[in-house]
Amino acid sequence: MAQTPKPDPDVLDAARAQTRIDLAACHRLAAQFGMTDLIYTHISARVPGAEDQFLINPFGLLFDEIRADNLVTVGADGEILDDPTGLGINRAGFVIHSAVHQARPDAVCVMHTHTLAGVAVSALRGGLLPYTQHAARFHGRMGYHAYEGVAVDLDERARLVRDLGPHKALMLRNHGLLTCGATVGETFELMYFLEFACRAQLQIQASGQSVAVPDRDAIQRAAETFDRAAGRSSPRLWHALLRGLDRTDSTYRHLPPAR
């Protein structure tokens, strides 16, 4: 049986450095676009070449304080492998993020938010409604997970994974939103548009006027169009977002010293 070739150390180091930079940038962008809940939500990314490890924000830093060099490395069982700040992690973050990373090899990044719009829509019996093109992106492509209290019980991981299913978006009832993707950029893009769809829905419903609900076939066609375009558009959008960050504050790029 042929052995799997070992990755080139230089290539692996570069991939790990880029993952750190991208993950730090994602936190900064979440802060920029108002998708934070003080220190209480999380964004994580799997460590390249170490499938049982992931990076996550330390418990105690605001998202606009996150840099590539202060992320915490966590193992599959929640053990902290590297913690530059000594702040540790929020257990609820480990429960939710480890569940997705362990069950979905395609989920390189996981983003979870408690925004006003996301929490509000998650508490509506109808959930996200197909009122807008932004919402169409998630038509038949989002799971729902019933509220079980603060997510500190490891047993909840199996139910989270079950309710996420094959999708890249999950609405946690009475709690918030979750997206995952093959890249940090894809994950952020999904969250941005899911958040936008929730905000738009709440404004539409608050108007008190009757809603021009799109035809179901049109919504389905729109969802399929987004599916086809996702792989092509995400890298362009992510690079544009990074350029924007670099124009204002590039400190998110600070990497840990080489070992």
mmCIF file of C-alpha atoms in Angstrom:
data_model
loop_
_atom_site.group_PDB
_atom_site.id
_atom_site.type_symbol
_atom_site.label_atom_id
_atom_site.label_comp_id
_atom_site.label_asym_id
_atom_site.label_seq_id
_atom_site.Cartn_x
_atom_site.Cartn_y
_atom_site.Cartn_z
ATOM 1 C CA MET A 1 0.000 0.000 0.000
ATOM 2 C CA ALA A 2 1.381 3.380 -1.038
ATOM 3 C CA GLN A 3 2.087 5.744 1.803
ATOM 4 C CA THR A 4 0.565 9.196 1.859
ATOM 5 C CA PRO A 5 3.356 11.677 1.129
ATOM 6 C CA LYS A 6 4.223 13.987 4.002
ATOM 7 C CA PRO A 7 3.405 17.631 3.368
ATOM 8 C CA ASP A 8 6.267 19.978 2.645
ATOM 9 C CA PRO A 9 7.064 21.720 5.989
ATOM 10 C CA ASP A 10 7.411 25.117 4.338
ATOM 11 C CA VAL A 11 4.075 24.737 2.555
ATOM 12 C CA LEU A 12 2.407 23.595 5.767
ATOM 13 C CA ASP A 13 3.862 26.491 7.759
ATOM 14 C CA ALA A 14 2.627 28.948 5.144
ATOM 15 C CA ALA A 15 -0.866 27.418 5.208
ATOM 16 C CA ARG A 16 -0.999 27.627 8.995
ATOM 17 C CA ALA A 17 0.158 31.230 8.962
ATOM 18 C CA GLN A 18 -2.475 32.157 6.371
ATOM 19 C CA THR A 19 -5.206 30.425 8.370
ATOM 20 C CA ARG A 20 -4.248 32.468 11.420
ATOM 21 C CA ILE A 21 -4.292 35.684 9.408
ATOM 22 C CA ASP A 22 -7.637 34.877 7.802
ATOM 23 C CA LEU A 23 -9.221 33.924 11.118
ATOM 24 C CA ALA A 24 -7.979 37.096 12.803
ATOM 25 C CA ALA A 25 -9.301 39.110 9.859
ATOM 26 C CA CYS A 26 -12.696 37.423 10.197
ATOM 27 C CA HIS A 27 -12.937 38.599 13.808
ATOM 28 C CA ARG A 28 -12.003 42.160 12.805
ATOM 29 C CA LEU A 29 -14.612 42.119 10.031
ATOM 30 C CA ALA A 30 -17.275 40.809 12.397
ATOM 31 C CA ALA A 31 -16.523 43.770 14.663
ATOM 32 C CA GLN A 32 -16.554 46.171 11.729
ATOM 33 C CA PHE A 33 -19.970 44.978 10.553
ATOM 34 C CA GLY A 34 -21.548 44.892 14.012
ATOM 35 C CA MET A 35 -21.726 41.116 14.381
ATOM 36 C CA THR A 36 -20.357 40.774 17.917
ATOM 37 C CA ASP A 37 -21.753 40.162 21.399
ATOM 38 C CA LEU A 38 -18.935 41.668 23.444
ATOM 39 C CA ILE A 39 -16.608 38.699 24.230
ATOM 40 C CA TYR A 40 -19.259 35.979 24.078
ATOM 41 C CA THR A 41 -19.249 34.528 20.566
ATOM 42 C CA HIS A 42 -16.648 32.637 18.593
ATOM 43 C CA ILE A 43 -15.080 31.997 15.227
ATOM 44 C CA SER A 44 -12.816 28.989 14.729
ATOM 45 C CA ALA A 45 -10.702 27.386 12.013
ATOM 46 C CA ARG A 46 -9.137 23.956 11.657
ATOM 47 C CA VAL A 47 -5.334 23.883 11.814
ATOM 48 C CA PRO A 48 -3.927 22.771 8.423
ATOM 49 C CA GLY A 49 -2.213 19.404 8.711
ATOM 50 C CA ALA A 50 -3.678 18.759 12.183
ATOM 51 C CA GLU A 51 -7.265 17.746 11.574
ATOM 52 C CA ASP A 52 -7.981 17.218 15.287
ATOM 53 C CA GLN A 53 -6.959 20.755 16.267
ATOM 54 C CA PHE A 54 -8.562 24.121 15.736
ATOM 55 C CA LEU A 55 -7.891 27.787 16.457
ATOM 56 C CA ILE A 56 -10.403 29.891 18.376
ATOM 57 C CA ASN A 57 -10.528 33.315 20.011
ATOM 58 C CA PRO A 58 -9.401 33.627 23.652
ATOM 59 C CA PHE A 59 -12.142 34.248 26.208
ATOM 60 C CA GLY A 60 -11.749 37.855 27.215
ATOM 61 C CA LEU A 61 -10.678 39.736 24.091
ATOM 62 C CA LEU A 62 -12.999 41.830 21.970
ATOM 63 C CA PHE A 63 -13.085 40.872 18.310
ATOM 64 C CA ASP A 64 -11.208 44.013 17.318
ATOM 65 C CA GLU A 65 -8.329 42.908 19.574
ATOM 66 C CA ILE A 66 -7.838 39.560 17.839
ATOM 67 C CA ARG A 67 -4.554 39.051 16.017
ATOM 68 C CA ALA A 68 -3.009 36.066 14.296
ATOM 69 C CA ASP A 69 -0.640 35.636 17.240
ATOM 70 C CA ASN A 70 -3.161 35.587 20.110
ATOM 71 C CA LEU A 71 -5.486 32.821 18.895
ATOM 72 C CA VAL A 72 -5.805 29.723 21.096
ATOM 73 C CA THR A 73 -5.079 26.233 19.750
ATOM 74 C CA VAL A 74 -7.494 23.594 21.058
ATOM 75 C CA GLY A 75 -7.473 19.806 20.720
ATOM 76 C CA ALA A 76 -10.395 17.538 19.890
ATOM 77 C CA ASP A 77 -11.224 16.897 23.561
ATOM 78 C CA GLY A 78 -11.056 20.537 24.575
ATOM 79 C CA GLU A 79 -7.494 20.503 25.885
ATOM 80 C CA ILE A 80 -5.704 23.807 25.349
ATOM 81 C CA LEU A 81 -2.527 23.183 23.391
ATOM 82 C CA ASP A 82 -1.349 26.778 23.026
ATOM 83 C CA ASP A 83 -2.732 29.868 24.730
ATOM 84 C CA PRO A 84 -0.568 32.979 24.227
ATOM 85 C CA THR A 85 -2.781 35.230 26.355
ATOM 86 C CA GLY A 86 -3.461 32.770 29.199
ATOM 87 C CA LEU A 87 -7.163 33.662 29.017
ATOM 88 C CA GLY A 88 -8.381 30.210 28.028
ATOM 89 C CA ILE A 89 -11.576 29.671 26.033
ATOM 90 C CA ASN A 90 -15.308 29.796 26.624
ATOM 91 C CA ARG A 91 -16.614 26.230 27.109
ATOM 92 C CA ALA A 92 -19.763 26.992 25.124
ATOM 93 C CA GLY A 93 -17.540 27.917 22.201
ATOM 94 C CA PHE A 94 -15.731 24.601 22.418
ATOM 95 C CA VAL A 95 -18.963 22.577 22.546
ATOM 96 C CA ILE A 96 -20.488 24.207 19.470
ATOM 97 C CA HIS A 97 -17.387 24.544 17.336
ATOM 98 C CA SER A 98 -15.821 21.162 18.130
ATOM 99 C CA ALA A 99 -19.101 19.461 17.221
ATOM 100 C CA VAL A 100 -19.036 20.892 13.707
ATOM 101 C CA HIS A 101 -15.294 20.507 13.128
ATOM 102 C CA GLN A 102 -15.309 16.849 14.216
ATOM 103 C CA ALA A 103 -18.395 15.832 12.241
ATOM 104 C CA ARG A 104 -17.841 17.837 9.067
ATOM 105 C CA PRO A 105 -14.395 17.495 7.457
ATOM 106 C CA ASP A 106 -15.500 20.120 4.924
ATOM 107 C CA ALA A 107 -16.038 22.684 7.694
ATOM 108 C CA VAL A 108 -12.644 24.375 7.859
ATOM 109 C CA CYS A 109 -14.143 27.436 9.558
ATOM 110 C CA VAL A 110 -17.140 27.837 11.884
ATOM 111 C CA MET A 111 -18.663 31.216 12.783
ATOM 112 C CA HIS A 112 -21.303 31.724 15.481
ATOM 113 C CA THR A 113 -23.012 35.045 16.269
ATOM 114 C CA HIS A 114 -25.549 36.525 18.698
ATOM 115 C CA THR A 115 -26.645 39.572 16.703
ATOM 116 C CA LEU A 116 -29.883 41.398 17.447
ATOM 117 C CA ALA A 117 -31.371 40.459 14.084
ATOM 118 C CA GLY A 118 -30.140 36.861 14.189
ATOM 119 C CA VAL A 119 -31.407 36.255 17.706
ATOM 120 C CA ALA A 120 -34.756 37.885 16.907
ATOM 121 C CA VAL A 121 -35.389 35.799 13.788
ATOM 122 C CA SER A 122 -34.239 32.651 15.585
ATOM 123 C CA ALA A 123 -37.076 33.229 18.078
ATOM 124 C CA LEU A 124 -39.750 33.505 15.366
ATOM 125 C CA ARG A 125 -41.731 30.327 14.797
ATOM 126 C CA GLY A 126 -41.392 30.710 11.030
ATOM 127 C CA GLY A 127 -37.647 31.318 11.193
ATOM 128 C CA LEU A 128 -36.056 32.849 8.118
ATOM 129 C CA LEU A 129 -38.712 33.562 5.498
ATOM 130 C CA PRO A 130 -38.095 33.748 1.700
ATOM 131 C CA TYR A 131 -38.871 37.436 1.414
ATOM 132 C CA THR A 132 -35.655 38.568 -0.255
ATOM 133 C CA GLN A 133 -32.918 37.459 -2.615
ATOM 134 C CA HIS A 134 -30.548 37.325 0.341
ATOM 135 C CA ALA A 135 -32.874 34.888 2.113
ATOM 136 C CA ALA A 136 -33.196 32.819 -1.071
ATOM 137 C CA ARG A 137 -29.555 31.877 -0.715
ATOM 138 C CA PHE A 138 -30.524 29.743 2.317
ATOM 139 C CA HIS A 139 -33.747 28.262 0.935
ATOM 140 C CA GLY A 140 -33.641 24.531 1.791
ATOM 141 C CA ARG A 141 -30.035 25.043 2.821
ATOM 142 C CA MET A 142 -30.247 25.813 6.535
ATOM 143 C CA GLY A 143 -30.947 23.687 9.595
ATOM 144 C CA TYR A 144 -32.711 24.615 12.845
ATOM 145 C CA HIS A 145 -31.595 23.562 16.322
ATOM 146 C CA ALA A 146 -33.926 23.790 19.320
ATOM 147 C CA TYR A 147 -32.753 25.777 22.325
ATOM 148 C CA GLU A 148 -31.335 23.591 25.110
ATOM 149 C CA GLY A 149 -29.915 26.288 27.379
ATOM 150 C CA VAL A 150 -26.341 27.608 27.390
ATOM 151 C CA ALA A 151 -24.316 25.185 25.244
ATOM 152 C CA VAL A 152 -22.021 23.659 27.865
ATOM 153 C CA ASP A 153 -23.267 20.048 27.677
ATOM 154 C CA LEU A 154 -21.114 17.819 25.471
ATOM 155 C CA ASP A 155 -24.152 15.643 24.752
ATOM 156 C CA GLU A 156 -25.649 18.516 22.758
ATOM 157 C CA ARG A 157 -22.938 18.172 20.107
ATOM 158 C CA ALA A 158 -24.627 15.183 18.468
ATOM 159 C CA ARG A 159 -27.908 17.059 18.174
ATOM 160 C CA LEU A 160 -26.211 20.157 16.791
ATOM 161 C CA VAL A 161 -24.575 18.083 14.089
ATOM 162 C CA ARG A 162 -27.832 16.269 13.342
ATOM 163 C CA ASP A 163 -29.715 19.534 12.913
ATOM 164 C CA LEU A 164 -26.998 21.133 10.789
ATOM 165 C CA GLY A 165 -27.064 18.096 8.502
ATOM 166 C CA PRO A 166 -25.344 18.689 5.150
ATOM 167 C CA HIS A 167 -25.940 22.446 5.277
ATOM 168 C CA LYS A 168 -23.548 25.338 5.799
ATOM 169 C CA ALA A 169 -25.940 27.390 7.918
ATOM 170 C CA LEU A 170 -27.769 26.673 11.153
ATOM 171 C CA MET A 171 -30.257 28.760 13.092
ATOM 172 C CA LEU A 172 -29.972 28.067 16.809
ATOM 173 C CA ARG A 173 -33.461 28.762 18.135
ATOM 174 C CA ASN A 174 -33.681 31.630 20.653
ATOM 175 C CA HIS A 175 -29.888 31.882 20.447
ATOM 176 C CA GLY A 176 -28.311 33.009 17.189
ATOM 177 C CA LEU A 177 -26.755 32.016 13.871
ATOM 178 C CA LEU A 178 -24.007 29.661 12.713
ATOM 179 C CA THR A 179 -22.270 29.245 9.379
ATOM 180 C CA CYS A 180 -19.428 27.017 8.233
ATOM 181 C CA GLY A 181 -17.419 26.707 5.059
ATOM 182 C CA ALA A 182 -14.423 25.319 3.262
ATOM 183 C CA THR A 183 -12.568 28.603 3.820
ATOM 184 C CA VAL A 184 -12.713 31.443 6.314
ATOM 185 C CA GLY A 185 -13.817 33.735 3.506
ATOM 186 C CA GLU A 186 -16.742 31.537 2.499
ATOM 187 C CA THR A 187 -17.864 31.251 6.118
ATOM 188 C CA PHE A 188 -17.820 35.019 6.624
ATOM 189 C CA GLU A 189 -19.651 35.644 3.360
ATOM 190 C CA LEU A 190 -22.422 33.225 4.347
ATOM 191 C CA MET A 191 -22.789 34.877 7.741
ATOM 192 C CA TYR A 192 -22.834 38.360 6.249
ATOM 193 C CA PHE A 193 -25.693 37.497 3.897
ATOM 194 C CA LEU A 194 -27.593 35.479 6.494
ATOM 195 C CA GLU A 195 -27.368 38.435 8.858
ATOM 196 C CA PHE A 196 -28.496 40.764 6.053
ATOM 197 C CA ALA A 197 -31.489 38.507 5.315
ATOM 198 C CA CYS A 198 -32.502 38.537 8.990
ATOM 199 C CA ARG A 199 -32.252 42.329 9.210
ATOM 200 C CA ALA A 200 -34.273 42.771 6.033
ATOM 201 C CA GLN A 201 -36.974 40.373 7.246
ATOM 202 C CA LEU A 202 -37.401 42.217 10.539
ATOM 203 C CA GLN A 203 -37.724 45.567 8.763
ATOM 204 C CA ILE A 204 -40.248 44.126 6.326
ATOM 205 C CA GLN A 205 -42.315 42.641 9.137
ATOM 206 C CA ALA A 206 -42.090 45.857 11.174
ATOM 207 C CA SER A 207 -43.590 47.852 8.286
ATOM 208 C CA GLY A 208 -46.945 46.174 8.869
ATOM 209 C CA GLN A 209 -47.598 46.074 5.137
ATOM 210 C CA SER A 210 -48.488 42.973 3.123
ATOM 211 C CA VAL A 211 -45.443 41.179 1.703
ATOM 212 C CA ALA A 212 -44.847 40.409 -1.973
ATOM 213 C CA VAL A 213 -43.542 36.884 -1.393
ATOM 214 C CA PRO A 214 -41.535 35.651 -4.399
ATOM 215 C CA ASP A 215 -42.690 32.625 -6.358
ATOM 216 C CA ARG A 216 -41.355 29.367 -4.858
ATOM 217 C CA ASP A 217 -39.775 28.306 -8.168
ATOM 218 C CA ALA A 218 -37.988 31.663 -8.429
ATOM 219 C CA ILE A 219 -36.619 31.263 -4.905
ATOM 220 C CA GLN A 220 -35.373 27.771 -5.763
ATOM 221 C CA ARG A 221 -33.679 29.003 -8.947
ATOM 222 C CA ALA A 222 -32.005 31.800 -7.016
ATOM 223 C CA ALA A 223 -30.709 29.336 -4.409
ATOM 224 C CA GLU A 224 -29.272 27.110 -7.133
ATOM 225 C CA THR A 225 -27.616 30.120 -8.786
ATOM 226 C CA PHE A 226 -25.926 31.031 -5.501
ATOM 227 C CA ASP A 227 -24.735 27.420 -5.168
ATOM 228 C CA ARG A 228 -23.039 27.557 -8.577
ATOM 229 C CA ALA A 229 -21.470 30.968 -8.024
ATOM 230 C CA ALA A 230 -20.191 30.446 -4.469
ATOM 231 C CA GLY A 231 -16.819 28.929 -5.331
ATOM 232 C CA ARG A 232 -15.994 31.688 -7.800
ATOM 233 C CA SER A 233 -17.157 34.740 -5.873
ATOM 234 C CA SER A 234 -15.912 34.039 -2.335
ATOM 235 C CA PRO A 235 -12.146 34.424 -3.026
ATOM 236 C CA ARG A 236 -12.693 37.741 -4.813
ATOM 237 C CA LEU A 237 -14.839 39.085 -1.999
ATOM 238 C CA TRP A 238 -12.412 37.892 0.694
ATOM 239 C CA HIS A 239 -9.410 39.539 -0.947
ATOM 240 C CA ALA A 240 -11.382 42.778 -1.277
ATOM 241 C CA LEU A 241 -12.302 42.650 2.413
ATOM 242 C CA LEU A 242 -8.680 42.080 3.421
ATOM 243 C CA ARG A 243 -7.582 45.052 1.321
ATOM 244 C CA GLY A 244 -10.130 47.151 3.178
ATOM 245 C CA LEU A 245 -8.808 46.026 6.553
ATOM 246 C CA ASP A 246 -5.223 46.674 5.527
ATOM 247 C CA ARG A 247 -6.055 50.267 4.612
ATOM 248 C CA THR A 248 -7.212 51.006 8.160
ATOM 249 C CA ASP A 249 -5.452 48.602 10.560
ATOM 250 C CA SER A 250 -3.261 45.684 9.527
ATOM 251 C CA THR A 251 -2.326 44.646 13.083
ATOM 252 C CA TYR A 252 -4.539 41.562 12.726
ATOM 253 C CA ARG A 253 -1.718 40.102 10.600
ATOM 254 C CA HIS A 254 0.796 39.885 13.482
ATOM 255 C CA LEU A 255 2.009 36.284 13.558
ATOM 256 C CA PRO A 256 3.588 34.410 16.483
ATOM 257 C CA PRO A 257 7.375 34.164 16.346
ATOM 258 C CA ALA A 258 8.765 31.269 14.347
ATOM 259 C CA ARG A 259 9.602 28.182 16.405
#
